Tab-separated table of C-alpha atoms in Angstrom:
chain	number	residue	atom	x	y	z
Y	1	MET	CA	71.398	54.179	112.864
Y	2	LYS	CA	71.490	57.957	113.220
Y	3	THR	CA	68.236	58.299	111.276
Y	4	LYS	CA	66.662	55.570	113.373
Y	5	TYR	CA	67.168	57.486	116.648
Y	6	LEU	CA	66.744	60.974	115.246
Y	7	LEU	CA	63.061	60.488	114.366
Y	8	PRO	CA	61.867	59.855	117.983
Y	9	ILE	CA	63.806	62.914	119.153
Y	10	LEU	CA	62.178	65.099	116.492
Y	11	PHE	CA	58.762	63.657	117.372
Y	12	ILE	CA	59.306	64.496	121.066
Y	13	SER	CA	60.282	68.068	120.155
Y	14	VAL	CA	57.143	68.559	118.072
Y	15	ILE	CA	54.881	67.218	120.827
Y	16	SER	CA	56.582	69.425	123.456
Y	17	SER	CA	56.183	72.591	121.375
Y	18	GLU	CA	52.477	71.829	120.837
Y	19	VAL	CA	51.910	71.368	124.567
Y	20	VAL	CA	53.361	74.797	125.324
Y	21	SER	CA	51.758	76.727	122.457
Y	22	ARG	CA	48.229	75.253	122.405
Y	23	PRO	CA	45.408	77.519	123.714
Y	24	LEU	CA	43.370	76.574	126.783
Y	25	ALA	CA	40.572	73.995	126.255
Y	26	VAL	CA	37.416	74.353	128.386
Y	27	GLN	CA	36.940	70.574	128.466
Y	28	ASN	CA	39.787	70.455	130.996
Y	29	PHE	CA	37.521	71.993	133.669
Y	30	LYS	CA	35.325	69.721	135.753
Y	31	TYR	CA	32.680	72.259	136.822
Y	32	LYS	CA	30.638	74.870	135.025
Y	33	LYS	CA	28.152	77.568	136.013
Y	34	ASP	CA	26.125	79.521	133.488
Y	35	LEU	CA	25.723	83.260	134.069
Y	36	LYS	CA	22.502	85.272	134.096
Y	37	ILE	CA	22.895	89.018	133.512
Y	38	SER	CA	20.199	91.382	134.787
Y	39	GLY	CA	18.929	94.422	132.899
Y	40	SER	CA	19.918	95.580	129.447
Y	41	LEU	CA	23.561	95.086	128.495
Y	42	SER	CA	25.306	97.605	126.282
Y	43	PRO	CA	28.091	96.564	123.880
Y	44	ASN	CA	31.421	96.320	125.737
Y	45	GLY	CA	29.629	97.252	128.970
Y	46	VAL	CA	31.107	96.398	132.369
Y	47	VAL	CA	29.751	93.256	134.084
Y	48	LYS	CA	30.169	92.338	137.776
Y	49	LEU	CA	30.026	88.724	138.974
Y	50	THR	CA	30.142	87.750	142.672
Y	51	LEU	CA	31.671	84.340	143.373
Y	52	ASP	CA	29.670	81.914	145.516
Y	53	GLU	CA	30.585	79.126	147.939
Y	54	ASP	CA	30.402	76.371	145.305
Y	55	VAL	CA	33.255	78.052	143.435
Y	56	TYR	CA	35.459	78.156	146.527
Y	57	LYS	CA	34.740	74.501	147.301
Y	58	HIS	CA	35.644	73.135	143.878
Y	59	SER	CA	37.984	75.657	142.264
Y	60	PHE	CA	41.725	76.069	142.709
Y	61	TYR	CA	41.470	79.866	142.417
Y	62	GLY	CA	43.919	80.232	139.527
Y	63	ASP	CA	41.702	78.028	137.354
Y	64	LEU	CA	38.726	80.424	137.091
Y	65	ARG	CA	37.827	81.112	133.456
Y	66	VAL	CA	34.936	83.248	132.164
Y	67	THR	CA	33.753	82.402	128.644
Y	68	HIS	CA	31.273	83.693	126.085
Y	69	ASN	CA	30.220	81.063	123.568
Y	70	GLY	CA	33.418	79.182	124.348
Y	71	GLU	CA	35.723	82.206	123.958
Y	72	ILE	CA	37.818	83.148	126.994
Y	73	ILE	CA	37.024	86.610	128.449
Y	74	PRO	CA	39.759	88.517	130.370
Y	75	TYR	CA	38.709	89.539	133.880
Y	76	HIS	CA	39.825	91.342	137.020
Y	77	ILE	CA	39.106	89.950	140.504
Y	78	GLN	CA	38.877	91.961	143.728
Y	79	ASN	CA	37.289	91.847	147.195
Y	80	ALA	CA	33.610	92.763	147.268
Y	81	GLU	CA	32.601	95.906	149.145
Y	82	GLU	CA	29.327	97.254	150.434
Y	83	ILE	CA	29.447	100.741	148.931
Y	84	SER	CA	27.479	103.365	150.797
Y	85	LYS	CA	25.390	105.612	148.558
Y	86	ASN	CA	23.906	107.742	151.358
Y	87	THR	CA	25.913	110.923	151.827
Y	88	GLU	CA	25.588	113.881	154.187
Y	89	LYS	CA	26.331	117.486	153.293
Y	90	VAL	CA	28.041	119.673	155.916
Y	91	LYS	CA	29.510	123.190	155.996
Y	92	PRO	CA	33.271	123.644	156.593
Y	93	ASP	CA	34.602	126.419	158.832
Y	94	LEU	CA	37.212	128.676	157.213
Y	95	LEU	CA	39.884	129.045	159.918
Y	96	PHE	CA	42.417	130.996	157.894
Y	97	SER	CA	42.958	132.479	154.430
Y	98	LYS	CA	45.776	134.488	152.854
Y	99	LYS	CA	45.966	135.875	149.305
Y	100	ASP	CA	49.491	137.103	148.664
Y	101	GLU	CA	52.119	135.404	146.477
Y	102	MET	CA	50.235	132.173	147.161
Y	103	GLU	CA	46.646	131.721	148.255
Y	104	ILE	CA	46.325	129.613	151.418
Y	105	TYR	CA	43.091	128.291	152.921
Y	106	VAL	CA	42.745	126.255	156.136
Y	107	LEU	CA	39.374	124.554	156.771
Y	108	GLU	CA	37.972	122.639	159.727
Y	109	LEU	CA	35.339	119.988	159.016
Y	110	PRO	CA	32.719	118.987	161.629
Y	111	LYS	CA	33.376	115.953	163.831
Y	112	LEU	CA	32.612	112.630	162.180
Y	113	PRO	CA	29.929	110.285	163.496
Y	114	GLU	CA	31.033	106.682	164.105
Y	115	GLY	CA	31.684	104.712	160.916
Y	116	MET	CA	31.772	107.682	158.511
Y	117	ASN	CA	34.475	109.244	156.313
Y	118	TYR	CA	34.822	112.501	154.405
Y	119	THR	CA	34.578	111.905	150.673
Y	120	LYS	CA	34.471	115.252	148.805
Y	121	LEU	CA	34.956	118.994	149.192
Y	122	SER	CA	33.001	121.346	146.913
Y	123	VAL	CA	34.777	124.273	145.210
Y	124	THR	CA	33.272	127.372	143.565
Y	125	ASN	CA	34.474	130.505	141.801
Y	126	SER	CA	32.498	133.354	140.265
Y	127	TYR	CA	34.554	133.585	137.045
Y	128	ASP	CA	36.589	131.437	134.667
Y	129	TYR	CA	39.932	130.221	136.011
Y	130	GLU	CA	42.419	127.374	136.207
Y	131	THR	CA	44.810	126.620	139.020
Y	132	SER	CA	46.963	123.896	140.540
Y	133	VAL	CA	46.198	123.205	144.194
Y	134	THR	CA	48.192	121.350	146.843
Y	135	LEU	CA	45.791	119.639	149.217
Y	136	LYS	CA	46.936	118.612	152.705
Y	137	LEU	CA	44.956	116.696	155.348
Y	138	GLY	CA	45.585	116.261	159.073
Y	139	ASP	CA	44.102	115.588	162.494
Y	140	ASN	CA	45.052	119.076	163.692
Y	141	PRO	CA	46.260	122.342	162.087
Y	142	ASP	CA	49.782	121.837	163.482
Y	143	GLN	CA	50.525	118.677	161.508
Y	144	PHE	CA	49.238	117.679	158.075
Y	145	LEU	CA	49.966	114.036	157.192
Y	146	ASP	CA	48.465	113.390	153.743
Y	147	SER	CA	49.195	115.513	150.676
Y	148	LYS	CA	48.312	115.470	146.977
Y	149	SER	CA	48.059	117.843	143.997
Y	150	VAL	CA	44.830	118.562	142.125
Y	151	PHE	CA	43.983	120.685	139.085
Y	152	LEU	CA	40.885	122.902	139.228
Y	153	TYR	CA	39.283	124.911	136.430
Y	154	LYS	CA	36.180	126.678	135.180
Y	155	TYR	CA	35.766	127.250	131.443
Y	156	GLY	CA	32.276	128.624	130.936
Y	157	ASN	CA	29.873	125.751	131.647
Y	158	GLN	CA	32.708	123.237	132.083
Y	159	SER	CA	34.279	123.079	135.543
Y	160	THR	CA	35.607	120.921	138.349
Y	161	SER	CA	33.309	121.558	141.283
Y	162	GLU	CA	34.583	118.933	143.756
Y	163	ILE	CA	37.850	117.718	145.250
Y	164	ASP	CA	38.100	114.008	146.095
Y	165	LEU	CA	39.122	113.566	149.752
Y	166	GLY	CA	39.575	109.813	149.363
Y	167	GLY	CA	37.374	108.704	152.269
Y	168	THR	CA	39.484	110.325	154.987
Y	169	LYS	CA	38.849	110.788	158.700
Y	170	HIS	CA	41.125	113.856	158.853
Y	171	ARG	CA	39.120	116.963	159.784
Y	172	PHE	CA	41.588	119.717	158.923
Y	173	VAL	CA	42.231	120.705	155.314
Y	174	ARG	CA	44.934	123.042	154.000
Y	175	LEU	CA	44.856	124.184	150.366
Y	176	GLU	CA	47.661	126.060	148.625
Y	177	ALA	CA	46.590	127.600	145.285
Y	178	GLU	CA	48.062	129.917	142.676
Y	179	PRO	CA	47.481	133.679	143.205
Y	180	GLY	CA	44.235	134.998	141.761
Y	181	SER	CA	42.343	131.711	142.241
Y	182	ASP	CA	39.904	133.235	144.768
Y	183	LEU	CA	38.363	129.892	145.778
Y	184	LYS	CA	35.352	129.263	147.989
Y	185	PHE	CA	34.407	126.003	149.738
Y	186	PRO	CA	30.679	126.007	150.499
Y	187	SER	CA	30.274	122.365	151.553
Y	188	ALA	CA	31.860	119.000	152.262
Y	189	PHE	CA	30.363	115.515	151.939
Y	190	ARG	CA	30.673	112.492	154.209
Y	191	ALA	CA	29.389	108.935	153.918
Y	192	LYS	CA	29.457	105.636	155.775
Y	193	GLN	CA	32.639	103.630	155.289
Y	194	ASN	CA	32.641	101.023	152.558
Y	195	LYS	CA	33.093	97.663	154.200
Y	196	ASN	CA	34.317	94.367	152.854
Y	197	LEU	CA	31.754	91.584	152.639
Y	198	TYR	CA	32.330	88.138	154.148
Y	199	TRP	CA	30.836	84.752	154.757
Y	200	GLU	CA	31.272	83.701	158.380
Y	201	LYS	CA	30.608	80.332	160.009
Y	202	SER	CA	31.020	79.335	163.657
Y	203	HIS	CA	32.483	75.894	164.484
Y	204	SER	CA	31.945	73.890	167.673
Y	205	VAL	CA	35.077	73.512	169.788
Y	206	THR	CA	35.690	69.974	171.046
Y	207	ASN	CA	38.170	68.832	173.686
Y	208	PRO	CA	41.745	69.178	172.416
Y	209	GLU	CA	44.368	66.489	172.084
Y	210	LEU	CA	47.004	67.308	174.706
Y	211	ALA	CA	50.713	66.675	174.266
Y	212	GLU	CA	53.731	67.637	176.375
Y	213	ASN	CA	53.997	71.225	175.132
Y	214	LEU	CA	51.018	71.728	172.807
Y	215	CYS	CA	47.310	71.153	172.349
Y	216	LYS	CA	45.608	70.342	169.055
Y	217	PHE	CA	42.019	71.254	168.150
Y	218	SER	CA	40.429	69.382	165.239
Y	219	PHE	CA	37.441	70.529	163.144
Y	220	ALA	CA	35.585	68.286	160.700
Y	221	ASN	CA	34.066	71.206	158.712
Y	222	GLU	CA	31.375	68.810	157.506
Y	223	GLY	CA	29.673	71.442	155.371
Y	224	GLN	CA	32.974	72.064	153.543
Y	225	SER	CA	32.674	75.795	154.222
Y	226	ALA	CA	35.507	77.581	152.411
Y	227	PHE	CA	37.600	80.142	154.315
Y	228	GLN	CA	40.773	82.232	154.119
Y	229	ILE	CA	40.750	83.723	157.650
Y	230	LEU	CA	40.379	82.201	161.137
Y	231	LYS	CA	38.987	84.141	164.098
Y	232	LEU	CA	39.829	82.653	167.510
Y	233	GLU	CA	38.327	83.546	170.897
Y	234	PHE	CA	39.982	82.384	174.135
Y	235	GLU	CA	38.940	82.645	177.768
Y	236	GLU	CA	42.293	84.281	178.470
Y	237	GLY	CA	42.586	87.966	177.531
Y	238	ASN	CA	46.328	88.497	177.166
Y	239	TRP	CA	48.613	85.863	175.641
Y	240	GLU	CA	51.243	85.096	173.013
Y	241	ARG	CA	51.763	81.646	171.478
Y	242	GLN	CA	53.278	79.830	168.525
Y	243	VAL	CA	50.363	78.639	166.355
Y	244	THR	CA	50.205	76.223	163.409
Y	245	VAL	CA	47.115	75.737	161.240
Y	246	ARG	CA	46.881	72.739	158.915
Y	247	GLY	CA	44.139	71.976	156.418
Y	248	LYS	CA	43.211	69.018	154.240
Y	249	VAL	CA	43.707	69.899	150.573
Y	250	ASP	CA	42.392	66.561	149.256
Y	251	LYS	CA	41.116	63.295	150.738
Y	252	LYS	CA	44.466	62.332	152.263
Y	253	GLU	CA	46.989	65.180	152.031
Y	254	TRP	CA	47.397	67.847	154.734
Y	255	GLU	CA	49.110	71.194	154.221
Y	256	THR	CA	50.357	73.847	156.642
Y	257	VAL	CA	48.529	77.099	155.815
Y	258	PHE	CA	49.783	79.190	158.759
Y	259	GLU	CA	52.763	78.954	161.067
Y	260	GLY	CA	53.911	81.787	163.302
Y	261	THR	CA	53.569	83.703	166.551
Y	262	VAL	CA	50.132	85.067	167.447
Y	263	SER	CA	49.587	87.525	170.307
Y	264	HIS	CA	46.433	89.044	171.730
Y	265	ASN	CA	45.608	91.935	174.042
Y	266	LYS	CA	42.110	92.115	175.496
Y	267	GLY	CA	42.034	95.817	174.655
Y	268	GLU	CA	42.193	94.909	170.942
Y	269	GLY	CA	38.835	93.126	170.936
Y	270	VAL	CA	37.445	89.639	171.429
Y	271	TYR	CA	38.981	87.776	168.487
Y	272	SER	CA	42.461	87.137	167.150
Y	273	GLU	CA	42.513	86.928	163.358
Y	274	ILE	CA	44.827	84.549	161.492
Y	275	PRO	CA	45.164	84.977	157.689
Y	276	LEU	CA	45.859	81.721	155.838
Y	277	SER	CA	48.157	81.198	152.860
Y	278	LYS	CA	45.413	79.507	150.798
Y	279	THR	CA	41.693	78.784	150.847
Y	280	ILE	CA	40.635	75.704	152.849
Y	281	SER	CA	37.272	73.945	152.409
Y	282	ARG	CA	37.818	70.627	154.218
Y	283	GLU	CA	38.967	69.467	157.643
Y	284	PHE	CA	41.415	71.654	159.540
Y	285	GLU	CA	43.313	71.633	162.805
Y	286	ILE	CA	44.833	74.282	165.071
Y	287	GLN	CA	47.987	73.478	167.041
Y	288	ILE	CA	48.856	75.826	169.925
Y	289	TYR	CA	52.316	75.477	171.478
Y	290	ASP	CA	52.198	76.384	175.173
Y	291	GLY	CA	55.826	75.693	176.085
Y	292	GLU	CA	56.142	76.260	179.838
Y	293	ASN	CA	52.931	78.321	179.982
Y	294	GLU	CA	49.487	77.223	181.074
Y	295	THR	CA	47.238	75.768	178.381
Y	296	LEU	CA	44.910	78.299	176.727
Y	297	HIS	CA	41.173	77.614	176.683
Y	298	LEU	CA	39.679	78.050	173.196
Y	299	LYS	CA	36.013	79.167	173.340
Y	300	ASN	CA	34.988	79.912	169.784
Y	301	VAL	CA	36.287	79.482	166.243
Y	302	ILE	CA	34.863	81.372	163.255
Y	303	THR	CA	35.948	80.768	159.675
Y	304	VAL	CA	35.796	83.772	157.349
Y	305	GLN	CA	35.725	83.852	153.549
Y	306	PRO	CA	35.916	87.312	151.944
Y	307	LEU	CA	33.461	87.723	149.080
Y	308	GLU	CA	35.169	88.408	145.777
Y	309	GLU	CA	33.905	89.915	142.545
Y	310	ILE	CA	34.976	89.377	138.945
Y	311	TYR	CA	34.720	92.297	136.487
Y	312	PHE	CA	34.831	91.907	132.709
Y	313	PHE	CA	33.704	93.604	129.492
Y	314	ALA	CA	30.639	92.319	127.673
Y	315	ASN	CA	30.871	91.246	124.039
Y	316	GLN	CA	30.680	93.767	121.205
Y	317	GLU	CA	27.058	92.864	120.386
Y	318	GLY	CA	25.844	93.376	123.966
Y	319	SER	CA	24.338	89.870	124.039
Y	320	LYS	CA	23.368	88.535	127.492
Y	321	ASP	CA	23.384	84.856	126.516
Y	322	GLY	CA	26.246	82.373	126.276
Y	323	TYR	CA	28.266	83.409	129.353
Y	324	ALA	CA	29.685	80.739	131.678
Y	325	LEU	CA	32.269	80.263	134.420
Y	326	TYR	CA	34.506	77.180	134.263
Y	327	TYR	CA	36.624	75.881	137.163
Y	328	GLY	CA	37.891	72.684	138.765
Y	329	ASN	CA	41.326	72.064	137.235
Y	330	PRO	CA	44.211	71.787	139.742
Y	331	TYR	CA	46.752	71.802	136.910
Y	332	GLN	CA	45.585	75.075	135.306
Y	333	TRP	CA	47.961	78.035	135.410
Y	334	PRO	CA	46.568	81.368	136.730
Y	335	GLY	CA	45.042	83.771	134.216
Y	336	ASN	CA	47.491	86.260	132.746
Y	337	PHE	CA	45.461	88.924	130.957
Y	338	ASP	CA	46.505	92.205	129.374
Y	339	PRO	CA	45.519	94.945	131.894
Y	340	TYR	CA	43.809	96.891	129.086
Y	341	SER	CA	41.565	93.924	128.258
Y	342	TYR	CA	39.503	94.109	131.466
Y	343	PRO	CA	37.840	97.069	133.296
Y	344	SER	CA	40.109	99.421	135.235
Y	345	GLY	CA	39.223	100.809	138.664
Y	346	ASP	CA	37.906	104.047	137.150
Y	347	GLU	CA	35.810	102.156	134.589
Y	348	ILE	CA	34.302	100.024	137.355
Y	349	LYS	CA	33.563	103.113	139.442
Y	350	ASN	CA	32.082	105.261	136.662
Y	351	ASN	CA	30.114	102.782	134.520
Y	352	ASP	CA	27.495	101.302	136.901
Y	353	PRO	CA	28.329	97.631	136.148
Y	354	LYS	CA	25.544	95.222	135.265
Y	355	THR	CA	25.162	92.350	137.730
Y	356	ALA	CA	25.695	88.752	136.653
Y	357	THR	CA	24.592	85.898	138.903
Y	358	LEU	CA	25.836	82.311	138.917
Y	359	LEU	CA	23.235	79.650	138.162
Y	360	GLN	CA	23.274	76.061	139.450
Y	361	GLU	CA	26.596	74.258	139.390
Y	362	THR	CA	26.852	71.406	136.906
Y	363	GLU	CA	29.617	68.971	136.120
Y	364	ASN	CA	30.998	69.872	132.730
Y	365	PRO	CA	29.647	67.196	130.335
Y	366	ASP	CA	32.657	67.757	128.068
Y	367	PHE	CA	35.158	67.198	130.895
Y	368	SER	CA	38.133	65.040	129.967
Y	369	PHE	CA	41.806	65.818	130.350
Y	370	SER	CA	43.376	66.475	126.937
Y	371	LEU	CA	46.533	64.761	125.748
Y	372	LEU	CA	48.054	68.199	125.224
Y	373	TYR	CA	47.362	69.569	128.739
Y	374	PRO	CA	48.302	68.530	132.302
Y	375	PRO	CA	48.178	66.054	133.872
Y	376	ILE	CA	48.186	63.720	130.850
Y	377	SER	CA	50.636	65.869	128.898
Y	378	GLY	CA	52.994	65.621	131.870
Y	379	TYR	CA	52.724	61.848	131.906
Y	380	ILE	CA	53.327	61.742	128.153
Y	381	ALA	CA	56.315	64.088	128.389
Y	382	THR	CA	57.736	62.014	131.257
Y	383	GLY	CA	57.202	58.821	129.274
Y	384	PHE	CA	58.950	60.271	126.224
Y	385	PHE	CA	61.779	61.487	128.448
Y	386	TYR	CA	62.424	58.042	129.865
Y	387	LEU	CA	61.936	56.548	126.407
Y	388	GLY	CA	64.598	58.923	125.094
Y	389	VAL	CA	66.932	58.046	127.967
Y	390	ALA	CA	66.377	54.357	127.287
Y	391	ALA	CA	67.065	54.903	123.577
Y	392	LEU	CA	70.305	56.758	124.343
Y	393	LEU	CA	71.407	54.035	126.780
Y	394	PHE	CA	70.574	51.354	124.210
Y	395	LEU	CA	72.574	53.293	121.606
Y	396	LEU	CA	75.501	53.667	124.029
Y	397	PHE	CA	75.495	49.960	124.919
Y	398	SER	CA	75.261	49.058	121.233
Y	399	ILE	CA	78.334	51.184	120.479
Y	400	LEU	CA	80.237	49.721	123.456
Y	401	LYS	CA	79.238	46.188	122.453
Y	402	THR	CA	80.375	46.801	118.880
Y	403	LYS	CA	83.716	48.197	120.054
Y	404	ARG	CA	84.204	45.300	122.451
Y	405	SER	CA	83.477	42.815	119.672
Y	406	VAL	CA	85.980	44.538	117.367
Y	407	LEU	CA	88.585	44.620	120.173
Y	408	THR	CA	88.010	40.957	121.025
Y	409	GLU	CA	88.270	39.991	117.368
Y	410	SER	CA	91.508	41.945	116.898
Y	411	GLU	CA	93.057	40.374	120.024
Y	412	SER	CA	92.156	36.872	118.863
Y	413	ASN	CA	93.909	37.542	115.551
């Protein structure tokens, strides 16, 4: 009897270990987009891929997988930025310098035009040197807010000729260097601010459903435009309300994606922005709780989806063919890649990534949920669990029945 019930238990253990240890299968993803890479691609070069609206409509974010000839490629995802390449060169004013036990320089940079930041400060010296410099930035010479240390040198033809200012708006610069550095700062550079890229879509506002202490606005979002941020415009300028945003996550189920207090001051601009806890691409509704206050009048609603980019290394051969993006699996766990297996921030910045574009979306012809992966693996595991429970109960009742029969037989004797 022990052998009889031990075999199913061992079988369940084997199946469970296979489910956990098996690698990801691309046939579990419903949608696929092939990638087209522009220009020549060097071996292990950096590739940039911008996600499109189809991906946001049909993916579950954590299920994005980049492949090359079926092999999974580690990637890093971040918000897309419009990076300004046009820079202006200006001359700093030297307000103060001292060359005693420590060399101190205080510079004033010209006023910034609207939408620009200071990016770099050039450094020169007439002879070879090396020095550690403490850089401080501030809005006025009485108070410096930001500080960092930099190392400068000149070894013959090799030198550091610029200090990174990090895209600051601070106009006053204080530098503390080692004695004998004798630094000069002939120019500074400024550029337009990098700005995040978005999709935006305006939605018509219909009459709300009024209740005793709230009003509810409903939006069909017929185009299934994906979004992570809501921008609301009201006729009223100053207000504070409790707001709930709910979105449809499938054909029937609704989910609360924001709940909290939202306030607005007309001096802050036209719109109030509400960040959502997840991406929505179906119907949504906004509930505004007025309490004892007058009902607010909603004028305009704009949904915003930040553009995002995926960065990854090309294959060792530098081949441009065979790349694809798979998505469309609500049961897939998020990617967990070794940070050294995808491009770092410096590698992205310094390697001029090649651009990959997504081709037409197709339903994966190989799509079918595997027995070893969710959801089927979950159903199988659940079935085996209840089967095991039933087997144990049957075994327990068999033992109790046997004991009762023995007891009955002994009492009759």
